[in-house]
Amino acid sequence: MKGIYLINEKIHINGYVHDESAAIQQAALLDLMNKEGVAPVKLNPYQLNEHYTIPHALLFDLKLHKKQIDCLLMYSNESIGDFALTYPARWLILKSYFDRILTVA
């Protein structure tokens, strides 16, 4: 199974600052990927990280490559909450590129 994982660098998990919160999300998502047997997909070869941090960039790459991916992995539904509320149509389009969405929490 192939998947893309999204980390929200702007949320605070368990009261930790941004960097620590992002590290917690990444560790939890990598563990989930290992348990579920998900191989990470990197759509953009120029992307620095293996994960995405900006939903708009992820949507852009998905539209550009026109790929259907097995799953989108996120730490929690709250990690995408601001994007989903602010851009509901884009969130629906982004979700449509994935067969399922997995969350840690």
Coordinates of N, CA, C and O in Angstrom, one line a residue:
M1 N 0.8 -1.2 0.0 CA 0.0 0.0 0.0 C 0.9 1.2 0.0 O 1.9 1.3 0.7
K2 N 0.5 2.3 -0.7 CA 1.2 3.5 -0.8 C 0.5 4.6 -0.2 O -0.8 4.7 -0.2
G3 N 1.2 5.6 0.4 CA 0.5 6.7 1.1 C 1.4 7.9 1.2 O 2.6 7.9 0.9
I4 N 0.7 9.0 1.5 CA 1.3 10.3 1.7 C 1.0 10.7 3.1 O -0.2 10.6 3.5
Y5 N 2.0 11.2 3.9 CA 1.6 11.7 5.2 C 1.8 13.2 5.3 O 2.7 13.8 4.7
L6 N 0.9 13.8 6.0 CA 0.8 15.2 6.2 C 1.0 15.6 7.6 O 0.4 15.1 8.5
I7 N 1.9 16.5 7.9 CA 2.3 17.0 9.2 C 1.9 18.5 9.3 O 2.3 19.3 8.5
N8 N 1.2 18.8 10.3 CA 0.8 20.2 10.6 C 1.8 20.8 11.6 O 1.8 20.4 12.7
E9 N 2.7 21.7 11.1 CA 3.7 22.3 11.9 C 3.2 23.4 12.8 O 4.0 23.9 13.6
K10 N 2.0 23.8 12.6 CA 1.5 24.9 13.3 C 0.6 24.6 14.6 O 0.2 25.4 15.3
I11 N 0.4 23.3 14.8 CA -0.4 22.9 16.0 C 0.5 22.5 17.1 O 1.6 22.1 16.9
H12 N -0.1 22.6 18.3 CA 0.6 22.2 19.5 C 0.0 20.9 20.0 O -1.2 20.8 20.3
I13 N 0.8 19.9 20.1 CA 0.4 18.6 20.6 C 0.9 18.4 22.1 O 2.1 18.6 22.3
N14 N -0.1 18.2 23.0 CA 0.3 18.0 24.4 C 1.0 19.2 25.0 O 1.9 19.0 25.8
G15 N 0.8 20.4 24.4 CA 1.4 21.6 25.0 C 2.9 21.8 24.5 O 3.5 22.8 24.9
Y16 N 3.4 21.0 23.6 CA 4.7 21.2 23.1 C 4.8 22.3 22.0 O 3.8 22.6 21.4
V17 N 6.0 22.9 21.8 CA 6.2 23.9 20.8 C 6.1 23.3 19.5 O 6.1 22.0 19.3
H18 N 6.2 24.1 18.4 CA 6.0 23.7 17.0 C 7.0 22.6 16.6 O 6.6 21.6 16.1
D19 N 8.3 22.7 16.9 CA 9.3 21.7 16.5 C 9.1 20.4 17.1 O 9.1 19.4 16.5
E20 N 8.8 20.4 18.4 CA 8.6 19.2 19.2 C 7.3 18.5 18.7 O 7.2 17.3 18.6
S21 N 6.3 19.4 18.5 CA 5.0 18.8 18.1 C 5.1 18.2 16.7 O 4.5 17.1 16.5
A22 N 5.9 18.8 15.8 CA 6.1 18.2 14.5 C 6.8 16.9 14.6 O 6.5 15.9 13.9
A23 N 7.8 16.8 15.5 CA 8.6 15.6 15.7 C 7.7 14.5 16.3 O 7.8 13.3 15.9
I24 N 6.8 14.8 17.2 CA 5.8 13.8 17.7 C 4.9 13.3 16.6 O 4.7 12.1 16.5
Q25 N 4.4 14.2 15.8 CA 3.6 13.8 14.7 C 4.3 12.9 13.7 O 3.8 11.8 13.3
Q26 N 5.5 13.2 13.4 CA 6.3 12.4 12.4 C 6.6 11.1 13.0 O 6.4 10.1 12.3
A27 N 7.0 11.0 14.2 CA 7.3 9.7 14.9 C 6.0 8.8 14.9 O 6.1 7.6 14.6
A28 N 4.9 9.4 15.3 CA 3.7 8.6 15.3 C 3.2 8.2 14.0 O 2.7 7.0 13.8
L29 N 3.4 9.0 13.0 CA 2.9 8.7 11.6 C 3.9 7.6 11.0 O 3.4 6.7 10.3
L30 N 5.1 7.7 11.2 CA 6.1 6.7 10.7 C 5.8 5.3 11.4 O 5.8 4.3 10.7
D31 N 5.4 5.4 12.7 CA 5.1 4.1 13.4 C 3.8 3.5 12.8 O 3.7 2.3 12.5
L32 N 2.8 4.4 12.5 CA 1.6 3.9 11.9 C 1.8 3.4 10.5 O 1.3 2.3 10.1
M33 N 2.7 4.0 9.7 CA 3.0 3.5 8.4 C 3.7 2.2 8.5 O 3.4 1.3 7.7
N34 N 4.5 2.0 9.4 CA 5.2 0.7 9.6 C 4.2 -0.4 10.0 O 4.2 -1.5 9.4
K35 N 3.3 -0.1 10.9 CA 2.3 -1.1 11.3 C 1.3 -1.4 10.2 O 0.9 -2.6 10.1
E36 N 0.9 -0.5 9.4 CA -0.1 -0.7 8.3 C 0.6 -1.1 7.0 O -0.1 -1.5 6.1
G37 N 1.9 -1.1 7.0 CA 2.6 -1.5 5.8 C 2.5 -0.5 4.6 O 2.3 -0.9 3.5
V38 N 2.5 0.8 5.0 CA 2.4 1.8 4.0 C 3.7 2.4 3.6 O 4.6 2.7 4.4
A39 N 4.0 2.4 2.3 CA 5.2 2.9 1.7 C 5.0 4.4 1.3 O 4.0 4.7 0.7
P40 N 5.8 5.3 1.8 CA 5.6 6.7 1.5 C 5.8 7.0 0.0 O 6.7 6.5 -0.7
V41 N 4.9 7.9 -0.5 CA 5.0 8.3 -1.9 C 5.5 9.8 -1.9 O 5.0 10.6 -1.2
K42 N 6.5 10.1 -2.8 CA 7.0 11.4 -2.9 C 6.6 11.9 -4.4 O 7.3 11.4 -5.3
L43 N 5.7 12.7 -4.5 CA 5.2 13.1 -5.8 C 6.2 14.1 -6.5 O 6.4 14.1 -7.7
N44 N 6.7 15.0 -5.7 CA 7.6 16.0 -6.2 C 9.1 15.7 -5.9 O 9.5 15.7 -4.7
P45 N 9.9 15.4 -6.9 CA 11.3 15.0 -6.6 C 12.1 16.2 -6.0 O 13.2 15.9 -5.4
Y46 N 11.6 17.4 -6.1 CA 12.4 18.5 -5.6 C 11.9 18.9 -4.1 O 12.5 19.8 -3.5
Q47 N 11.0 18.1 -3.6 CA 10.5 18.3 -2.3 C 11.6 17.9 -1.3 O 12.2 16.9 -1.4
L48 N 11.8 18.7 -0.3 CA 12.9 18.5 0.7 C 12.6 17.3 1.6 O 13.4 16.4 1.9
N49 N 11.4 17.3 2.1 CA 10.9 16.2 3.1 C 10.2 15.1 2.4 O 9.7 15.3 1.3
E50 N 10.1 14.0 3.0 CA 9.3 12.9 2.5 C 7.8 13.1 2.8 O 7.0 12.5 2.2
H51 N 7.5 14.0 3.7 CA 6.1 14.3 4.1 C 5.7 15.7 3.5 O 6.6 16.5 3.1
Y52 N 4.4 16.0 3.6 CA 3.9 17.3 3.2 C 3.6 18.1 4.5 O 3.2 17.5 5.5
T53 N 3.7 19.4 4.5 CA 3.3 20.2 5.6 C 2.3 21.3 5.1 O 1.6 21.9 6.0
I54 N 2.1 21.4 3.8 CA 1.2 22.4 3.3 C 0.1 21.7 2.4 O 0.5 21.1 1.4
P55 N -1.1 21.7 2.9 CA -2.2 21.0 2.1 C -2.3 21.5 0.7 O -2.6 20.8 -0.2
H56 N -2.1 22.8 0.5 CA -2.2 23.4 -0.8 C -1.2 22.8 -1.8 O -1.4 22.6 -2.9
A57 N 0.0 22.6 -1.3 CA 1.1 22.1 -2.1 C 0.8 20.6 -2.4 O 1.1 20.2 -3.5
L58 N 0.3 19.9 -1.4 CA -0.1 18.5 -1.7 C -1.2 18.4 -2.8 O -1.1 17.6 -3.7
L59 N -2.2 19.3 -2.7 CA -3.3 19.3 -3.7 C -2.7 19.7 -5.1 O -3.1 19.0 -6.1
F60 N -1.8 20.6 -5.1 CA -1.2 21.0 -6.4 C -0.4 19.8 -7.0 O -0.6 19.5 -8.2
D61 N 0.4 19.1 -6.2 CA 1.1 18.0 -6.7 C 0.2 16.8 -7.2 O 0.4 16.2 -8.2
L62 N -0.9 16.6 -6.4 CA -1.8 15.6 -6.8 C -2.5 15.9 -8.1 O -2.7 15.0 -9.0
K63 N -2.9 17.1 -8.3 CA -3.5 17.6 -9.6 C -2.5 17.4 -10.7 O -2.9 17.0 -11.8
L64 N -1.3 17.8 -10.5 CA -0.3 17.8 -11.5 C 0.0 16.4 -12.0 O 0.1 16.1 -13.2
H65 N 0.1 15.4 -11.0 CA 0.5 14.1 -11.4 C -0.8 13.2 -11.6 O -0.6 12.1 -12.1
K66 N -2.0 13.7 -11.3 CA -3.2 12.9 -11.6 C -3.1 11.5 -11.1 O -3.4 10.6 -11.8
K67 N -2.7 11.3 -9.8 CA -2.5 10.0 -9.3 C -3.6 9.7 -8.2 O -3.9 10.6 -7.4
Q68 N -4.1 8.5 -8.2 CA -4.9 8.0 -7.1 C -4.0 7.3 -6.1 O -3.2 6.4 -6.5
I69 N -4.0 7.7 -4.8 CA -3.1 7.1 -3.8 C -3.9 6.3 -2.8 O -5.1 6.7 -2.6
D70 N -3.3 5.2 -2.3 CA -4.1 4.4 -1.4 C -4.6 5.1 -0.1 O -5.7 5.0 0.3
C71 N -3.7 5.9 0.5 CA -4.1 6.5 1.8 C -3.3 7.8 2.1 O -2.2 8.0 1.6
L72 N -4.0 8.6 2.8 CA -3.5 9.9 3.4 C -3.4 9.6 4.9 O -4.4 9.2 5.5
L73 N -2.2 9.9 5.4 CA -2.0 9.7 6.9 C -1.8 11.1 7.5 O -1.1 11.9 7.0
M74 N -2.6 11.3 8.6 CA -2.5 12.5 9.4 C -2.5 12.1 10.9 O -2.9 11.0 11.2
Y75 N -2.0 13.0 11.7 CA -1.9 12.7 13.1 C -3.3 12.7 13.7 O -3.7 11.7 14.5
S76 N -4.2 13.6 13.3 CA -5.6 13.6 13.8 C -6.4 14.5 12.9 O -5.9 15.2 12.0
N77 N -7.7 14.4 13.0 CA -8.6 15.2 12.2 C -8.4 16.7 12.5 O -8.6 17.6 11.7
E78 N -8.0 17.0 13.7 CA -7.7 18.4 14.1 C -6.5 19.0 13.4 O -6.4 20.2 13.2
S79 N -5.6 18.1 12.9 CA -4.4 18.6 12.3 C -4.7 19.2 10.9 O -4.0 19.9 10.3
I80 N -5.9 18.9 10.3 CA -6.3 19.4 9.0 C -7.6 20.3 9.2 O -8.0 20.9 8.2
G81 N -8.0 20.5 10.4 CA -9.2 21.2 10.7 C -9.3 22.6 10.2 O -10.3 23.0 9.5
D82 N -8.3 23.4 10.3 CA -8.3 24.8 9.8 C -8.4 24.8 8.3 O -9.2 25.6 7.8
F83 N -7.7 24.0 7.6 CA -7.7 23.9 6.2 C -9.1 23.5 5.7 O -9.7 24.1 4.8
A84 N -9.6 22.4 6.4 CA -11.0 21.9 6.0 C -12.1 23.0 6.2 O -13.0 23.0 5.4
L85 N -12.0 23.7 7.2 CA -13.0 24.8 7.5 C -12.8 26.0 6.6 O -13.8 26.6 6.1
T86 N -11.6 26.4 6.3 CA -11.3 27.5 5.5 C -11.5 27.3 4.0 O -12.0 28.1 3.3
Y87 N -11.2 26.1 3.6 CA -11.2 25.7 2.2 C -12.0 24.3 2.0 O -11.4 23.3 1.6
P88 N -13.3 24.3 2.3 CA -14.0 23.0 2.3 C -14.0 22.4 0.9 O -13.9 21.1 0.8
A89 N -14.1 23.1 -0.2 CA -14.1 22.5 -1.5 C -12.7 21.9 -1.8 O -12.7 20.8 -2.4
R90 N -11.7 22.6 -1.5 CA -10.3 22.1 -1.7 C -10.1 20.8 -0.9 O -9.4 19.9 -1.3
W91 N -10.6 20.8 0.3 CA -10.4 19.6 1.2 C -11.2 18.4 0.6 O -10.6 17.3 0.5
L92 N -12.4 18.6 0.0 CA -13.1 17.6 -0.6 C -12.3 17.1 -1.9 O -12.2 15.8 -2.1
I93 N -11.8 18.0 -2.6 CA -11.0 17.6 -3.8 C -9.7 16.8 -3.4 O -9.4 15.7 -3.9
L94 N -9.0 17.3 -2.4 CA -7.8 16.6 -1.9 C -8.2 15.2 -1.4 O -7.5 14.3 -1.7
K95 N -9.2 15.1 -0.6 CA -9.6 13.8 -0.1 C -10.0 12.8 -1.3 O -9.8 11.6 -1.1
S96 N -10.5 13.3 -2.4 CA -10.9 12.5 -3.5 C -9.7 11.7 -4.1 O -10.0 10.7 -4.8
Y97 N -8.5 12.2 -3.9 CA -7.3 11.5 -4.5 C -6.9 10.3 -3.7 O -6.0 9.6 -4.1
F98 N -7.5 10.0 -2.5 CA -7.1 8.9 -1.7 C -8.3 8.0 -1.5 O -9.4 8.4 -1.3
D99 N -7.9 6.7 -1.4 CA -8.9 5.7 -1.1 C -9.4 5.7 0.3 O -10.6 5.4 0.6
R100 N -8.5 6.0 1.2 CA -8.9 6.1 2.6 C -7.9 7.1 3.4 O -6.8 7.4 2.9
I101 N -8.4 7.6 4.5 CA -7.6 8.5 5.3 C -7.4 7.8 6.7 O -8.4 7.4 7.3
L102 N -6.1 7.7 7.1 CA -5.8 7.1 8.4 C -5.3 8.2 9.3 O -4.5 9.1 8.9
T103 N -5.7 8.1 10.6 CA -5.2 9.0 11.6 C -4.6 8.2 12.8 O -5.1 7.1 13.0
V104 N -3.7 8.8 13.5 CA -3.1 8.2 14.6 C -4.0 8.3 15.8 O -4.3 7.3 16.5
A105 N -4.5 9.5 16.0 CA -5.4 9.8 17.2 C -6.8 9.8 16.8 O -7.2 10.1 15.7

